[in-house]
Amino acid sequence: MKRSNIIMLIAALLPLGLFLFPLWRITLEAPQYPIPLAMNIHINDFSDVHPHDIKNINLMNHYVGMKYIPDAIPEFKIFPVGIIITTIIGLIIAFKGSYKWFLYWFILMIILSSAGLYDFYIWEHDYGHDLDPKAIMKFTNPDGTVMGFQPPLFGSKDILNFTAHSYPRLGAFFLALGIGGSLLAYFAGNKIHKKTLSM
Amino acid sequence: MKITMKNLLKLIIATLVVLVAFTSCNNSNSSTSGALSSNVAERVYVPPGQHDSHYAFISGGYSGNVTVYGLPSGRMFKEIPVFSQFPTSGYGYSEETKPLLNTSYGFIPWDDAHHPDISQTNGEIDGRYIFVNGNNTPRIAKIDLLTFETTEIIEIPNSAGNHSSSYVTDNTEYVVAGTRFAVPVPQKDMAIKDYKGNFKGTLSFIKVDSEDGGMEIKFQILMPGFDYDKAHPGRGKSHGWFFFTTYNTEEASTLLEVNASQNDKDFVAAVNWKMIEEYVNNGGGKMMPTNYAHNVYDESTHTATSTMKKEVRVIDPSEVPGALYFLPMPKSPHGCDVDPTGEYIVGSGKLSANVTVHSFTKMLDAIKNEKFSGDAYGIPILNFEDVLAGAVEQPGLGPLHTEFDDRGNAYTTFFISSEVVKWKLGTWEVLDRQPTFYSVGHLTIAGGNSRKPDGKYMFAMNKITKDRYLPTGPELEHSAQLYDISGDKMELLLDFPTHGEPHYAAAMRADIIKERSKKIYKLEENNHAYVAKTDDDVKVVRNGNEVHISMTTIRSHFSPDNIEGIRVGDKVYFHVTNLEQDFDVPHGFAIIGQNTSELLIMPGQTKTSVWEPKQVGVWPFYCTDFCSALHQEMQGYVRVSAANANTPLKWSLGEDIE
C-alpha cells in the first residue's frame, strides 16, 4: 500500500473519534458558580460536565425565557450517520481510489463540517433568541431590541452575569486531524504521482 | 578610653536601646503582647475565599449541639444539631428527625453535649464520624462527617450522668460511655442513704460497625458505685485497655464537695476490654431486662426510626478475673489521658498539687507479680508506688485535662490558676506556661488524644469570659484561646468566642475530609415514603382527617401552590421535596400558624411538617430561604373550610382550581 493511501486510511478513521470524545463544550462562569456550569456536545448527545449541569443551566435560563436544552435533537441521528458514511467513503477511496479522490473527500468533509457548524449556529441562535413571551425577566439592548442570550459559536462572551465560553473538544480535533490528513494524503499522492511521471 | 561628652551620650543611648529591647522581649512573653508586636495577625489571617487548615468540632455543652470552627481563623461554619431541637433546620421538629430525640423517657428536646471524639483507624484520626455524649439523659450520638449531620443516637441504660464518654479505641472498635452518678441497677425505690455498696456505676462498651458505623451496646460492666469521671482508651502498646478516673470512692450521697474529698487517693480504673470482649464472645455475661432507645437516621429515606431495646448484656467484674484493676490516683482526679505511645496514663487530681503519671509497663509488671495493696469490691488495687512513672511537681492549681503533641510534650490545663502548662513526658519538667482567659476547662490539639497528634495548634476552652469581648449583658458566650505550639514556647495567637459551654473539642487537618463533604443528596436515591421526584408525583391524599401533601420545590415555586379542600381539625402533613440538584440551593417551608418550626430542605431531600389548621380561611405558606431572584414569589395558599364542609380536595400549580 502506498504511503499516501495509508495516510488516507488513517485520515478516514480519525473522525470516528467523535463517537468517543465530545465535539464541543459550552461553559458558563459566574461568581456564584465557583465550579462553572458546563455542557459537552457530542455528535449524538448533550452531557453534563459535572453532575446535573444541564438541569442547572436550564434552571438559570428559564428566568430569561430560554427553552430547556432538549434531550435529543434530529442532528443526533443525522450526524453519526454522516460520519459513518463519510468514513466508509474515505476507506473505500483509501483502498481503491486515486489520490485525486483524497482531495474530493477533503472538500466533501469541509462542506459537511461547515454545514454542521452552520446548523449549530442556527440552533444556538434559536436557543438564544426564541424566548418565552412570559419570561420572568426581559432585557433589552441599548437600541431597544430584545436582548438575546446566544452563546458564542467560538470564543468567549459576557451574557448578563455569566461569561460563556464555547470551544472545540477532543472529538473536534480528531475530525480536524482526519480532514487535514486527507489533504496531506492528497499531497503525498500527488508527489508520488509526479515522481512516477518523471520516471 | 577618654570619656568625652559624645562618648557618654553614645553609651547612654546604647544602654537605653538594650533596655528597651529587653523590656519588649519580656512583653512578648506576657499576655499583653498585642498582635501588632509580631506577625501574629498574619498567622491567624485566612484571606477571603481561602480555607482554614484545620477543622475544630467544639461541643456546645448545655446547647446540646456541636459547632464547627476553622483554625487558625476561629470562624464558625456550622452548628450541628445533636441532642437539641434546632428550629433553624427543623431538626427535632420535622417528622423525620423527631425519632432521633426519642428515649425511654419519651421525647426529650435537649441534652448536655460533652466530649466529641473523631473516629480513628490505627490510632489516627480518619474523619468518618464524630461521637458525642449526652450527659443528662445518657446517650451517645454519632455525626456523619460526609453530611455533618447526626445520624444515630443510642440511649445508655443503667447509667446516669453519662460523663466518662464518648471516646473511641484505636480502630473505633468501641465508643465508650461511663457513668458519673452511680444509681441503683436496676432502678428501684430505696433510701438514698443506703447508697454505699448498693449503687452501681456502669461502663458501657458500644460496638461500632466497621462498615456502616452502626452502634450497638456490646456489654456493660457493673462497677462499684464510684463516680467515673473521665476516660481514655489505651493507645498503641496499651491498645486493648481503657482507663477511667474515679472520684467519690467514699461513696457519699450528700454534700459531695466535702464528703467526696476525704480520701487521699481515688482510683484510675484499668479495664482490659479485649479480655472482656473475648469473654462476651464466648457467651459470657447476663442479659438484663431494661429499656432504651436506639435511633437511626436513614439517609436513603431521609427518615429516622426509633427502636426500643429491651435487654442489655451486663458483666460482673468477678466473672472475669484479671480484666479490672484500680490504680490509686491522688485527690479526686478529673482528666484521664494517655500519651500517643500508650505508655503514660496522666491523671489530674483536681485537689492535688501535682500531676501524677502512671506507667502502663509498670502496671502490667505489678499485675504479673500480683503486687496488690488490697481490693475494692473484689477488684484488685495496685500499689501506688509500683505503677507510678513520675509526677509533674507543683505545675499549677487545679489540673484538669492533658493533650499531647508529636514531640513528646504534654499540655495540661489548670482551672484555678487559669493557665496551660507544657511539660516533658519522661522528665516531668515544666517547659512553659501561658495564661488563659479565664478558668480553662478542656484544651484540644488536633489528634491530641490519638497516636498521631498534629502539634501545630492548641486551643483552650474557658469557663469564664468576663471582659474579653464587648459586653452582652449578664449572659456571655465562652471564650477560647488559640496558641501556636510548634515552637519551644506556646504563643497566644487568637481569642474567639464559642457557642454554649464547650467541654471538649476534637480537631483535625481539614484535608482529611473536606474533599468528600457531601454537596447534595441525589434525588434519584431519595426513597422517602412521600417523595415527589417530579411534578407528576405531586399529590394530595386524604385519609380520614389526615391529609398528606407530597409537594415539590424548585426555583422558584412550590408544586402545588394552591390547595383546597382542607378542613378545620385536619392534620396536614406537608412532605416537601427539594428537586434542586445544585450545591447550596436549599428551600424552606413555613405556613402561618404552624405549631412547630420551619423546614429547611437540602437539594434532593424530603422533610415533613405537620400543620393543624384551627380556623377557616385562606392561609399562605412560603419559602423561608432566599433561594433565588424570585424567592419572594415562592409562595402559595391553602384554603381551609369548616369541619363539616364539602369543599372538594383539589390542588394546582400555574392555573386556577376549577
Short mmCIF file of N, CA and C in Angstrom, two decimals, chain A residues 32-35 37 51-53 55-57 59-60 62-63 68 134 136-137, chain B residues 519-520 522-524 554-557 579-583 585 627-630:
data_model
loop_
_atom_site.label_atom_id
_atom_site.label_comp_id
_atom_site.label_asym_id
_atom_site.label_seq_id
_atom_site.Cartn_x
_atom_site.Cartn_y
_atom_site.Cartn_z
N GLN A 32 -21.17 33.05 41.55
CA GLN A 32 -21.79 32.09 42.48
C GLN A 32 -21.65 30.64 42.00
N TYR A 33 -20.97 30.45 40.88
CA TYR A 33 -20.64 29.10 40.43
C TYR A 33 -19.13 28.93 40.42
N PRO A 34 -18.54 28.73 41.59
CA PRO A 34 -17.07 28.57 41.64
C PRO A 34 -16.63 27.38 40.78
N ILE A 35 -17.48 26.37 40.69
CA ILE A 35 -17.28 25.33 39.69
C ILE A 35 -18.25 25.68 38.56
N LEU A 37 -20.80 25.98 35.38
CA LEU A 37 -21.73 25.07 34.73
C LEU A 37 -21.19 24.80 33.33
N PRO A 51 -22.08 16.58 37.45
CA PRO A 51 -23.45 16.07 37.58
C PRO A 51 -24.48 17.21 37.65
N HIS A 52 -25.54 17.06 36.90
CA HIS A 52 -26.70 17.96 36.92
C HIS A 52 -26.45 19.33 36.30
N ASP A 53 -25.36 19.51 35.57
CA ASP A 53 -25.08 20.82 34.98
C ASP A 53 -26.19 21.27 34.04
N LYS A 55 -29.35 20.41 33.95
CA LYS A 55 -30.52 20.78 34.75
C LYS A 55 -30.35 22.19 35.33
N ASN A 56 -29.14 22.47 35.81
CA ASN A 56 -28.90 23.76 36.44
C ASN A 56 -28.80 24.89 35.41
N ILE A 57 -28.30 24.57 34.20
CA ILE A 57 -28.30 25.57 33.12
C ILE A 57 -29.75 25.90 32.76
N LEU A 59 -32.33 25.68 34.68
CA LEU A 59 -32.92 26.45 35.78
C LEU A 59 -32.54 27.92 35.70
N MET A 60 -31.28 28.18 35.35
CA MET A 60 -30.81 29.56 35.19
C MET A 60 -31.53 30.22 34.03
N HIS A 62 -34.30 29.62 32.50
CA HIS A 62 -35.75 29.81 32.45
C HIS A 62 -36.16 31.20 32.94
N TYR A 63 -35.29 31.84 33.71
CA TYR A 63 -35.59 33.20 34.16
C TYR A 63 -35.75 34.16 32.99
N TYR A 68 -35.77 24.82 27.48
CA TYR A 68 -34.90 23.79 28.06
C TYR A 68 -34.05 23.17 26.97
N LYS A 134 -43.65 35.00 28.11
CA LYS A 134 -43.95 35.21 29.54
C LYS A 134 -42.70 35.11 30.41
N ILE A 136 -39.75 35.56 32.86
CA ILE A 136 -39.76 36.26 34.14
C ILE A 136 -39.02 37.58 34.05
N MET A 137 -37.87 37.55 33.37
CA MET A 137 -37.07 38.77 33.22
C MET A 137 -36.87 39.03 31.74
N LYS B 519 -22.26 17.47 48.81
CA LYS B 519 -22.78 18.75 48.34
C LYS B 519 -24.30 18.72 48.21
N ILE B 520 -24.82 17.62 47.70
CA ILE B 520 -26.28 17.49 47.54
C ILE B 520 -26.65 16.04 47.86
N LYS B 522 -28.67 12.95 46.27
CA LYS B 522 -29.12 12.60 44.92
C LYS B 522 -30.62 12.31 44.94
N LEU B 523 -31.33 13.04 44.09
CA LEU B 523 -32.78 12.89 44.04
C LEU B 523 -33.18 11.47 43.67
N GLU B 524 -32.42 10.86 42.74
CA GLU B 524 -32.81 9.51 42.31
C GLU B 524 -32.61 8.49 43.44
N ILE B 554 -38.77 23.95 43.61
CA ILE B 554 -37.63 24.22 42.74
C ILE B 554 -37.73 25.70 42.42
N ARG B 555 -36.57 26.33 42.14
CA ARG B 555 -36.60 27.76 41.86
C ARG B 555 -37.61 28.07 40.75
N SER B 556 -38.61 28.83 41.04
CA SER B 556 -38.91 29.46 42.34
C SER B 556 -40.40 29.27 42.62
N HIS B 557 -40.81 28.02 42.78
CA HIS B 557 -42.22 27.77 43.10
C HIS B 557 -42.38 26.47 43.90
N LEU B 579 -36.32 19.63 44.73
CA LEU B 579 -35.90 19.00 43.47
C LEU B 579 -34.55 19.49 42.97
N GLU B 580 -34.01 20.52 43.61
CA GLU B 580 -32.73 21.06 43.14
C GLU B 580 -31.64 20.00 43.23
N GLN B 581 -30.70 20.07 42.29
CA GLN B 581 -29.52 19.20 42.36
C GLN B 581 -28.27 20.05 42.18
N ASP B 582 -28.31 21.22 42.80
CA ASP B 582 -27.18 22.14 42.72
C ASP B 582 -26.73 22.44 44.15
N PHE B 583 -25.44 22.57 44.34
CA PHE B 583 -24.84 22.79 45.66
C PHE B 583 -25.35 24.10 46.25
N VAL B 585 -28.40 25.15 47.32
CA VAL B 585 -29.69 25.75 46.97
C VAL B 585 -30.78 25.08 47.81
N CYS B 627 -33.77 31.79 48.10
CA CYS B 627 -33.24 30.77 47.21
C CYS B 627 -32.83 31.31 45.86
N SER B 628 -33.44 32.42 45.44
CA SER B 628 -33.23 32.86 44.06
C SER B 628 -33.75 34.27 43.92
N ALA B 629 -33.62 34.82 42.72
CA ALA B 629 -34.09 36.18 42.46
C ALA B 629 -35.60 36.27 42.60
N LEU B 630 -36.29 35.13 42.44
CA LEU B 630 -37.75 35.11 42.53
C LEU B 630 -38.20 34.48 43.85
#
